[in-house]
XYZ file of C-alpha atoms in Angstrom:
333
model
C 13.376 -13.772 3.332
C 12.294 -13.455 6.904
C 9.382 -15.555 8.081
C 6.012 -13.822 7.656
C 3.990 -13.146 10.726
C 0.900 -15.296 10.968
C -2.350 -13.341 10.739
C -5.853 -14.447 11.861
C -8.441 -15.396 9.332
C -11.509 -13.195 9.156
C -13.706 -15.665 11.065
C -10.991 -15.755 13.860
C -11.190 -12.054 14.408
C -13.298 -10.959 17.365
C -16.655 -9.136 17.029
C -17.239 -5.608 18.168
C -20.879 -5.241 19.160
C -22.762 -5.640 15.786
C -19.631 -5.699 13.644
C -17.756 -8.879 12.640
C -14.000 -8.898 11.946
C -12.477 -6.474 14.410
C -8.763 -6.189 13.844
C -7.898 -3.551 16.492
C -5.619 -5.949 18.293
C -3.775 -7.341 15.247
C -1.114 -4.706 14.991
C -1.112 -3.661 18.642
C -3.088 -1.024 20.509
C -0.812 1.905 19.529
C -0.827 1.105 15.809
C -1.483 3.947 13.328
C -0.665 2.130 10.016
C -3.316 -0.523 9.766
C -2.818 -2.935 6.915
C 0.053 -0.763 5.577
C 2.084 -2.764 8.186
C 2.010 -5.535 5.599
C 4.253 -3.436 3.310
C 7.523 -4.400 4.888
C 10.977 -3.850 3.476
C 11.083 -7.510 2.260
C 7.614 -7.162 0.668
C 8.553 -4.063 -1.269
C 11.871 -5.650 -2.303
C 10.040 -8.675 -3.587
C 7.403 -6.529 -5.443
C 10.169 -4.577 -7.210
C 10.773 -7.752 -9.242
C 7.683 -6.720 -11.200
C 9.669 -3.975 -12.900
C 10.933 -5.623 -16.117
C 10.670 -2.886 -18.797
C 10.676 0.366 -16.844
C 7.325 1.398 -18.288
C 5.606 3.784 -15.742
C 1.936 4.775 -15.833
C 0.387 7.438 -13.618
C -2.914 6.551 -11.912
C -3.932 10.037 -10.951
C -6.812 11.872 -12.586
C -5.990 15.540 -13.079
C -6.731 17.340 -9.757
C -9.114 19.619 -11.619
C -11.700 16.713 -11.935
C -14.439 16.310 -11.165
C -15.131 20.054 -11.437
C -18.252 19.486 -9.351
C -17.365 16.839 -6.769
C -19.780 14.412 -5.252
C -20.836 14.474 -1.627
C -21.056 18.260 -1.552
C -17.305 18.714 -1.475
C -15.627 21.866 -2.501
C -14.775 22.290 -6.169
C -11.057 22.450 -6.876
C -9.642 25.832 -7.800
C -6.358 26.738 -9.341
C -5.033 30.251 -9.456
C -1.838 31.230 -11.201
C -0.061 34.290 -9.752
C 2.270 36.346 -11.951
C 5.057 38.661 -10.892
C 5.855 40.718 -13.947
C 8.085 43.059 -11.998
C 10.534 40.210 -11.641
C 10.535 39.618 -15.403
C 9.536 35.976 -15.626
C 8.239 34.488 -12.337
C 4.869 32.650 -11.637
C 3.453 30.896 -8.568
C 0.178 29.034 -8.266
C -2.266 28.265 -5.489
C -4.490 25.215 -5.277
C -7.604 24.922 -3.033
C -8.991 21.416 -2.886
C -10.842 19.017 -0.721
C -8.498 16.204 -0.339
C -11.193 13.732 -1.348
C -12.654 15.558 -4.336
C -10.670 13.494 -6.846
C -8.105 10.744 -6.872
C -7.551 10.003 -3.164
C -6.798 7.783 -0.267
C -9.339 7.739 2.603
C -7.338 7.899 5.797
C -8.054 6.509 9.235
C -9.701 9.729 10.415
C -12.130 9.774 7.517
C -14.777 7.167 8.211
C -15.610 5.032 11.249
C -18.377 3.056 12.896
C -21.064 5.595 12.360
C -23.748 4.546 14.795
C -21.095 3.962 17.582
C -19.248 7.242 16.981
C -15.919 5.383 16.899
C -12.899 5.359 14.532
C -10.013 2.918 14.161
C -8.825 1.300 17.343
C -12.127 2.306 18.988
C -11.125 5.979 19.192
C -14.182 8.227 19.975
C -15.056 10.773 17.375
C -14.815 13.462 20.068
C -11.073 12.724 20.376
C -10.303 14.504 17.149
C -10.028 18.240 16.971
C -11.787 19.922 14.015
C -11.041 23.300 12.493
C -7.626 24.729 11.834
C -4.863 22.459 13.063
C -2.300 25.098 13.710
C 1.100 23.316 13.723
C 3.963 25.815 13.543
C 6.956 24.112 15.090
C 8.467 20.787 13.841
C 9.927 20.261 17.356
C 6.697 20.818 19.293
C 3.944 18.728 17.869
C 1.195 17.378 20.017
C 0.929 13.607 19.150
C -2.782 13.539 20.072
C -3.525 16.387 17.638
C -2.131 14.443 14.677
C -3.012 10.891 15.768
C -4.183 8.468 12.937
C -3.304 11.224 10.460
C -2.514 10.586 6.794
C 1.116 11.577 7.438
C 1.690 8.001 8.842
C 1.074 6.535 5.426
C 2.878 9.420 3.684
C 6.029 8.790 5.724
C 5.861 5.008 5.260
C 4.705 4.879 1.657
C 2.065 2.699 0.118
C 4.394 0.678 -2.151
C 4.240 -2.973 -3.162
C 2.791 -5.286 -5.868
C -0.304 -3.879 -7.495
C -2.980 -5.989 -9.078
C -5.556 -4.669 -11.532
C -8.930 -6.475 -11.851
C -10.452 -5.015 -14.955
C -14.179 -5.546 -14.454
C -15.014 -3.207 -17.326
C -13.128 -5.481 -19.775
C -14.515 -8.585 -18.129
C -18.070 -7.483 -18.494
C -17.757 -6.009 -22.026
C -15.995 -9.170 -23.274
C -18.839 -11.217 -21.779
C -21.894 -9.082 -22.621
C -20.645 -6.650 -25.302
C -21.333 -3.748 -22.850
C -21.397 -3.002 -19.183
C -24.486 -4.530 -17.547
C -24.807 -1.442 -15.257
C -24.300 2.340 -15.277
C -21.312 3.354 -13.059
C -23.281 6.360 -11.757
C -26.237 4.283 -10.590
C -26.512 2.069 -7.500
C -25.209 -1.318 -8.447
C -23.455 -4.022 -6.454
C -20.350 -5.770 -7.886
C -20.572 -9.299 -6.600
C -17.488 -11.151 -5.274
C -18.076 -13.932 -7.767
C -17.488 -11.489 -10.722
C -14.205 -10.213 -9.148
C -13.026 -13.767 -8.784
C -14.084 -14.729 -12.308
C -12.308 -11.668 -13.717
C -9.176 -12.539 -11.753
C -9.289 -16.099 -13.066
C -9.691 -14.903 -16.637
C -6.766 -12.600 -16.292
C -4.623 -15.396 -14.817
C -4.075 -13.458 -11.548
C -3.231 -15.172 -8.227
C -3.397 -12.934 -5.244
C -0.466 -12.614 -2.818
C -0.349 -11.294 0.698
C 0.142 -7.489 0.887
C -1.084 -6.970 -2.684
C -2.639 -3.514 -3.457
C -5.915 -4.253 -5.209
C -7.131 -1.940 -7.973
C -10.634 -2.450 -9.354
C -11.718 -0.801 -12.665
C -15.488 -0.507 -12.436
C -16.089 2.265 -15.042
C -16.615 5.717 -13.549
C -13.718 7.566 -15.237
C -14.602 6.408 -18.702
C -18.321 7.048 -18.047
C -17.550 10.608 -16.850
C -15.247 11.304 -19.841
C -17.945 10.293 -22.299
C -20.710 12.239 -20.593
C -21.978 15.690 -21.498
C -20.953 18.603 -19.346
C -24.586 18.735 -18.038
C -24.435 15.065 -17.000
C -21.067 15.673 -15.263
C -22.398 18.629 -13.335
C -25.484 16.628 -12.394
C -23.257 13.837 -10.877
C -21.912 16.405 -8.408
C -25.246 17.941 -7.433
C -27.756 15.080 -7.162
C -28.067 12.471 -4.572
C -25.197 10.152 -4.889
C -25.654 6.690 -6.561
C -22.669 4.730 -7.703
C -21.753 1.135 -8.547
C -19.278 -0.452 -6.216
C -18.380 -3.719 -4.465
C -21.128 -5.467 -2.578
C -21.437 -5.140 1.249
C -21.395 -8.791 2.205
C -19.628 -10.947 4.734
C -18.020 -12.907 1.891
C -16.631 -9.654 0.439
C -15.138 -8.862 3.824
C -13.717 -12.384 4.076
C -12.114 -11.989 0.535
C -10.550 -8.587 1.326
C -9.259 -9.665 4.787
C -8.261 -13.230 4.097
C -6.147 -12.220 1.101
C -4.506 -9.676 3.381
C -4.547 -6.920 0.860
C -2.477 -3.891 2.046
C -4.881 -1.444 0.294
C -7.834 -1.453 -2.082
C -8.829 1.141 -4.590
C -11.105 1.692 -7.546
C -12.040 4.246 -10.202
C -15.381 4.914 -8.513
C -16.271 7.850 -6.314
C -17.009 5.336 -3.567
C -15.341 1.899 -3.509
C -18.588 0.206 -2.375
C -22.065 0.229 -3.825
C -23.661 3.583 -2.940
C -25.788 3.865 -1.038
C -25.730 0.471 0.774
C -28.973 -1.528 0.995
C -31.327 -0.372 3.704
C -30.200 -1.781 7.030
C -26.739 -2.743 5.752
C -23.671 -0.913 7.342
C -21.149 0.822 5.113
C -18.118 -1.336 4.047
C -16.047 1.797 4.815
C -16.746 1.091 8.496
C -15.094 -2.248 8.340
C -12.243 -1.484 5.905
C -11.159 1.783 7.495
C -12.702 1.613 10.975
C -12.091 -2.027 11.869
C -9.003 -2.884 9.808
C -7.148 0.458 9.011
C -7.002 -0.507 5.291
C -6.511 2.416 2.910
C -9.418 2.985 0.553
C -8.622 4.565 -2.810
C -11.229 6.274 -5.004
C -11.316 8.039 -8.339
C -8.140 6.300 -9.407
C -7.560 6.805 -13.177
C -7.118 3.244 -14.419
C -7.755 3.881 -18.060
C -4.152 3.908 -19.357
C -3.216 1.170 -16.939
C -6.066 -1.144 -18.196
C -5.063 -0.555 -21.815
C -1.431 -1.528 -21.095
C -2.433 -4.563 -19.083
C -4.657 -5.758 -21.949
C -1.909 -5.213 -24.549
C 0.856 -6.989 -22.568
C -1.318 -9.585 -20.670
C 0.283 -8.450 -17.432
C -2.078 -7.492 -14.636
C 0.544 -7.241 -11.854
C 3.076 -4.476 -11.443
C 5.058 -2.481 -8.868
C 2.776 0.135 -7.297
C 4.049 3.322 -5.677
C 2.009 5.877 -3.850
C 3.246 8.755 -1.617
C 0.299 10.667 -0.052
C 0.753 14.274 0.995
C 2.715 14.517 4.199
C -0.011 16.466 6.083
C 0.322 16.028 9.867
C -3.036 14.860 11.191
C -4.534 14.841 7.659
C -7.799 13.071 6.985
C -7.166 12.091 3.381
C -4.860 12.839 0.469
C -4.404 12.835 -3.261
C -2.735 9.527 -4.072
C 0.399 10.498 -6.124
C 0.275 6.899 -7.456
C 1.902 5.113 -10.370
C 2.314 1.625 -11.751
C 5.735 0.311 -13.030
C 6.192 -2.627 -15.360
């Protein structure tokens, strides 16, 4: 195996104005992959050793859900088109917001809000909004598609996945969840570390971290009225705490990506006066954030087998200049 490139620790990264941990220089000024750079050929090859039985588990919630998405996003619609004059032919048409359900947040999604900057210090005004009309595969303006989700789609987000099942950890400890996943609640780093220890998990560089916090099971058990309310009221969700120690944990373990089953990876909204963790993870590091991952079947299999690591595969939609994408993710054992 080739020698791994040394990476700076979190406290060795420079500051950018009021933000700690700026990684804009780590992968070079022209980088458009962020921490997906960690998923090298050697890393993927090593991670493939996790496949022992061939068992595969999809991690994607049906694209129909939630029927009323949070954050005022468009509801998914699915239209089947029939062509009876051909005898037996159908098409179908999907209209979705790429972040209404199981998704990766891309580098164009969320930046340093009060500075108006995205990854690599790119001004928000750099990006064109509206219809990105790209008609020729041989005549594509690189600025038009810069930092698009296609970069991850063409590379793949594949490597060793690690599930930290906080729902199981808390229910084993307390008999129930000590919070409601659809209310504002911070998951402390100490609990993530304690759950990992209980599961016997040791993190490795370039791991893809999956956190089960409880939204999917909470939504499934809710009444339809409650489900609709989640999509129309002011957003409040459980998620990881916005602390410097959480940033150190995520960066110093050099995760390639992080995802959860929550609508927002982090506690939502953040405490007053505290910046969003999205700004650091996406805007400062270029680390993919996954949300709405369906981890129910995965958690059951992990508990039954005692295995919480696996080969993880995700191929986002190859949308040139895309902001985000459904994950198209799976775990292999």
